[in-house]
Tab-separated table of C-alpha atoms in Angstrom:
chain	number	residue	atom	x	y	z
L	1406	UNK	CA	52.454	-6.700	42.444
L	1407	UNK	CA	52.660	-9.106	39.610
L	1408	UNK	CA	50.206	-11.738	41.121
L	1409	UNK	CA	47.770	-8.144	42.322
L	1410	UNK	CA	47.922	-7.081	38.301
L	1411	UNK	CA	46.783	-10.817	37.136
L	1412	UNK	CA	44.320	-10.948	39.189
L	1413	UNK	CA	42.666	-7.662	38.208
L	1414	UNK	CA	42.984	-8.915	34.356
L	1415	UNK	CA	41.285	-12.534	35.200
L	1416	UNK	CA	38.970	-10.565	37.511
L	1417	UNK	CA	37.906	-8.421	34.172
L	1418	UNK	CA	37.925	-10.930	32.146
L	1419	UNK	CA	35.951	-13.438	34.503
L	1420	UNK	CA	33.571	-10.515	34.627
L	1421	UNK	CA	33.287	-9.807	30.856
L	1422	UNK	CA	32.777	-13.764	30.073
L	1423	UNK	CA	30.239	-13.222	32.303
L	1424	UNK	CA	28.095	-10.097	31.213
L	1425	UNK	CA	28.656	-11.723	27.674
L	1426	UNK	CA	26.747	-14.384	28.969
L	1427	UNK	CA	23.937	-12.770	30.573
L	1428	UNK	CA	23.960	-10.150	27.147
L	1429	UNK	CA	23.205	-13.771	25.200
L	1430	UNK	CA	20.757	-15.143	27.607
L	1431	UNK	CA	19.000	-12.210	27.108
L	1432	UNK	CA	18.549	-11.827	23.836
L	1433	UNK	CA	17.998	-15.341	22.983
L	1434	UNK	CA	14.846	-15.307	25.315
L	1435	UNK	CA	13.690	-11.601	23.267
L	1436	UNK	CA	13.496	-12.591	20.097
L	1437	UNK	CA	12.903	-9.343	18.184
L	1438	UNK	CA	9.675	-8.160	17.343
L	1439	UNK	CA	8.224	-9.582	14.369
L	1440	UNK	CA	6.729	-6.749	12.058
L	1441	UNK	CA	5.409	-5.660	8.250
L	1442	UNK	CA	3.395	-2.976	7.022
L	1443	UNK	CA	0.373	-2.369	5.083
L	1444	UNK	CA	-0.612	0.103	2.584
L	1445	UNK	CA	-3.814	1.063	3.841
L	1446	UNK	CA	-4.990	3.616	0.143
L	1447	UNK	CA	-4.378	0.187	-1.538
L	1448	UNK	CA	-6.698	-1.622	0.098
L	1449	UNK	CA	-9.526	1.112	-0.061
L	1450	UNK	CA	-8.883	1.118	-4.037
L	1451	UNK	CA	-8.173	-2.702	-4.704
L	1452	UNK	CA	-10.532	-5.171	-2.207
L	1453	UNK	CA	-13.646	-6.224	-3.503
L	1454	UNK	CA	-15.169	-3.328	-0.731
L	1455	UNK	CA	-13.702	-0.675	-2.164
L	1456	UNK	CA	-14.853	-1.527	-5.782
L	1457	UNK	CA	-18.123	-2.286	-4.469
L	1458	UNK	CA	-18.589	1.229	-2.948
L	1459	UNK	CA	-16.959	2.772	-5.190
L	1460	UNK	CA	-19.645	1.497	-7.822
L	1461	UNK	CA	-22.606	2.415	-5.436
L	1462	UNK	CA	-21.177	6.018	-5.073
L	1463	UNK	CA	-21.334	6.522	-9.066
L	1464	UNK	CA	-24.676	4.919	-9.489
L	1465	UNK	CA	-25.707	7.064	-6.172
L	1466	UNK	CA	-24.228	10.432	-7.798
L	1467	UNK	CA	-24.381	10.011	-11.116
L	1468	UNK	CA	-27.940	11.843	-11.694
L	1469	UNK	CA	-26.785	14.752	-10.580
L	1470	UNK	CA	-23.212	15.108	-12.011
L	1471	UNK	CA	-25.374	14.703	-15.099
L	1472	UNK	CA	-28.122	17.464	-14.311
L	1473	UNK	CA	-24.498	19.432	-13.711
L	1474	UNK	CA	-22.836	18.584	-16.864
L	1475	UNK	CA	-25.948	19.697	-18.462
L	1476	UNK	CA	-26.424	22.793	-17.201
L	1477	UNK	CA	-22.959	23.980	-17.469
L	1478	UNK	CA	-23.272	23.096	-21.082
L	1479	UNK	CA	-26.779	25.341	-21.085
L	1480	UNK	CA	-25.096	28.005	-19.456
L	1481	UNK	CA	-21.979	27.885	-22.200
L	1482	UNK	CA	-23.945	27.891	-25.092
L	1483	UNK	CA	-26.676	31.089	-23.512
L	1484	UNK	CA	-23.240	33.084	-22.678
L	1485	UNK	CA	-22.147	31.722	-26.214
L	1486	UNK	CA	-25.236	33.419	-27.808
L	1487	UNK	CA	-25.453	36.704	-25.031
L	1488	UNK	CA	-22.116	37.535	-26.896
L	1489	UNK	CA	-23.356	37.011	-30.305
L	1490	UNK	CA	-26.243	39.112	-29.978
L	1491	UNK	CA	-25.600	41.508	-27.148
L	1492	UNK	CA	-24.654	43.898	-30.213
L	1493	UNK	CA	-27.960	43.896	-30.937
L	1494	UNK	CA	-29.820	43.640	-28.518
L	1495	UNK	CA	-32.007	45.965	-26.654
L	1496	UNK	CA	-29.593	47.116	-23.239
L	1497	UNK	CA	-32.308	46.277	-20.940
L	1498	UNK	CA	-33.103	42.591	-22.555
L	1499	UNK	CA	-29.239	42.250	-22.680
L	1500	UNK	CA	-28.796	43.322	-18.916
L	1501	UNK	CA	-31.564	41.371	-18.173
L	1502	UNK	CA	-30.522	38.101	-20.001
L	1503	UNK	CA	-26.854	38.901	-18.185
L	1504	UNK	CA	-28.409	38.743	-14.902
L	1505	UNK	CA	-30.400	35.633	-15.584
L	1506	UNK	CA	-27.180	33.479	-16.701
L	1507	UNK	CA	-25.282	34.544	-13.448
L	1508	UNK	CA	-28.496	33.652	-11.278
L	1509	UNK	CA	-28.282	30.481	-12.651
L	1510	UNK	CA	-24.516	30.183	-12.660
L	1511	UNK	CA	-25.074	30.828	-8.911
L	1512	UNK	CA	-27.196	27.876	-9.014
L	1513	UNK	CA	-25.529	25.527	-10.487
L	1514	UNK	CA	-22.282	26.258	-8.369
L	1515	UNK	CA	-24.291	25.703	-4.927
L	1516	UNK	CA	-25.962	22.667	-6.599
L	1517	UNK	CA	-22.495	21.395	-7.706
L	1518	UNK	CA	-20.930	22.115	-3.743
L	1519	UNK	CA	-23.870	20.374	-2.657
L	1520	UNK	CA	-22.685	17.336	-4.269
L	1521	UNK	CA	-19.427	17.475	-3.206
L	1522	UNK	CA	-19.900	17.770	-0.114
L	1523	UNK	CA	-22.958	14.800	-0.508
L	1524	UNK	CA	-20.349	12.640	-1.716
L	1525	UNK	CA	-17.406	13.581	0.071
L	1526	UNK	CA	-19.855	12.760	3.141
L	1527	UNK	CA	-20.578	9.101	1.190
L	1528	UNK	CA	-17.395	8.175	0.605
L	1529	UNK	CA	-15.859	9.015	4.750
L	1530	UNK	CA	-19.042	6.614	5.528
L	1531	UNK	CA	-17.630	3.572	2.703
L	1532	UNK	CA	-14.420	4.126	3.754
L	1533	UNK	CA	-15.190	3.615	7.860
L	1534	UNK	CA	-16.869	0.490	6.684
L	1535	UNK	CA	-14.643	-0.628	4.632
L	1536	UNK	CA	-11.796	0.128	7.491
L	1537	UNK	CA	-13.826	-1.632	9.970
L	1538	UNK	CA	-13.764	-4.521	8.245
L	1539	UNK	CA	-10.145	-4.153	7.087
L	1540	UNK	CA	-8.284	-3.920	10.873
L	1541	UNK	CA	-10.605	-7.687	11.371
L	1542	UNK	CA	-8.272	-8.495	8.520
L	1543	UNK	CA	-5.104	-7.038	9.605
L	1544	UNK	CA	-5.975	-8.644	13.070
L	1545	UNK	CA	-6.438	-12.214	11.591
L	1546	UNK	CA	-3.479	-11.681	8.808
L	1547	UNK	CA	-1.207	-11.042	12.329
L	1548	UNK	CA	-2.241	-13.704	14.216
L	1549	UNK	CA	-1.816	-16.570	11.429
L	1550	UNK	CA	1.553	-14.827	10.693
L	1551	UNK	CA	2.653	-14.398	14.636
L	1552	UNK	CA	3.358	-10.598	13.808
L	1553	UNK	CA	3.858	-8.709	16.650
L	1554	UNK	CA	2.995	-5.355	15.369
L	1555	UNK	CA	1.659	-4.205	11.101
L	1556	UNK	CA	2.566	-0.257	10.416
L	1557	UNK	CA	-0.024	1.086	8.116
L	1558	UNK	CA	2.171	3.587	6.476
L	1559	UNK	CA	5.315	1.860	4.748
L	1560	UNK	CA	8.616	3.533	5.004
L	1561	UNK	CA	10.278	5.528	2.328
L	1562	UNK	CA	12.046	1.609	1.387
L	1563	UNK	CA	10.406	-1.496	2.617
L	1564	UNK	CA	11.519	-5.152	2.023
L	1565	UNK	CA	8.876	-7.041	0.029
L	1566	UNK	CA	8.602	-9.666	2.058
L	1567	UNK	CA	7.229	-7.176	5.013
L	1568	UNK	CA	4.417	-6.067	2.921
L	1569	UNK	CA	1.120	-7.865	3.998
L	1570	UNK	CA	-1.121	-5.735	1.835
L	1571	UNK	CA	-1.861	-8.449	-0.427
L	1572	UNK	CA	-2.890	-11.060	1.844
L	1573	UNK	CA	-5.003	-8.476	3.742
L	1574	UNK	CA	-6.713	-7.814	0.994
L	1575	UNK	CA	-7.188	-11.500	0.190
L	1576	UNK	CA	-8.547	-12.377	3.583
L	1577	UNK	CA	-10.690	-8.935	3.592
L	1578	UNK	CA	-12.494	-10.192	0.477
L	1579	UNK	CA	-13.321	-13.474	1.831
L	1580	UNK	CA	-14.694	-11.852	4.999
L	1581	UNK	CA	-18.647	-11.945	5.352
């Protein structure tokens, strides 16, 4: 009974030692996956793309944000003086100067949706290019680094050292 017990404790053991062993040989051949991050808004505000396009998309625009500021300001200062001198004023001229500023109100609300919806329209197209050109960047940053797999969203807490942003960026800029 003795000699029956001892051998089912070396048998377990004998079997442990050797699942242990297989556990290691395992896991030293799967190293774990090597990974980082990067914060994709950064690089469409800080690579030398995103300032680029971001400086055509003013110059493209500004006209018209002008023509708007303008004629916000016209319509201001005629509401400005309808209130001054509806008192008056004939009711007709005043209902007709009243219809007038909201006609061109109107206006200058469609023109003003126009150009948002221009420029929202400009800036999805900068932003595909400049994302084109950033995952050849990501792609090269991972291969020089051996990184298995970048996130583009970091974490509520990520080490430093996990963050590639930076270097993305860096190799994004020198990309023709």
């Amino acid at each position: 009974m003795m000699i029956q017990g001892l051998m089912t404790k070396v048998s377990k053991l004998v079997i442990t030692a050797f699942l242990t062993g297989v556990c290691a040989v395992a896991f030293a051949q799967d190293a774990p996956p090597r990974i980082a991050f990067v914060n994709a808004e950064k690089i469409f505000v800080e690579s030398n793309m995103a300032k680029a396009a971001q400086s055509r998309l003013q110059n493209e625009f500004a006209k018209r944000q002008n023509e708007i500021r303008d004629g916000a300001q016209k319509i201001k200062a005629a509401a400005e003086k309808l209130d001054k001198d509806a008192a008056v004023m004939p009711e007709a001229e005043r209902i007709r100067k009243q219809r007038e500023l909201a006609d061109f109100d109107r206006e200058l609300q469609r023109k003003n949706r126009e150009l948002n919806d221009d420029a929202n329209q400009r800036n999805a197209e900068e932003r595909a290019k400049i994302a084109e050109k950033a995952n050849i960047a990501i792609r090269q940053v991972a291969e020089q680094r051996k990184i298995d797999v970048i996130f583009q969203e970091p974490p509520a807490y990520l080490n430093p050292r996990l963050d590639v942003t930076d270097e993305v960026i860096r190799v994004l800029n020198n990309l023709k």
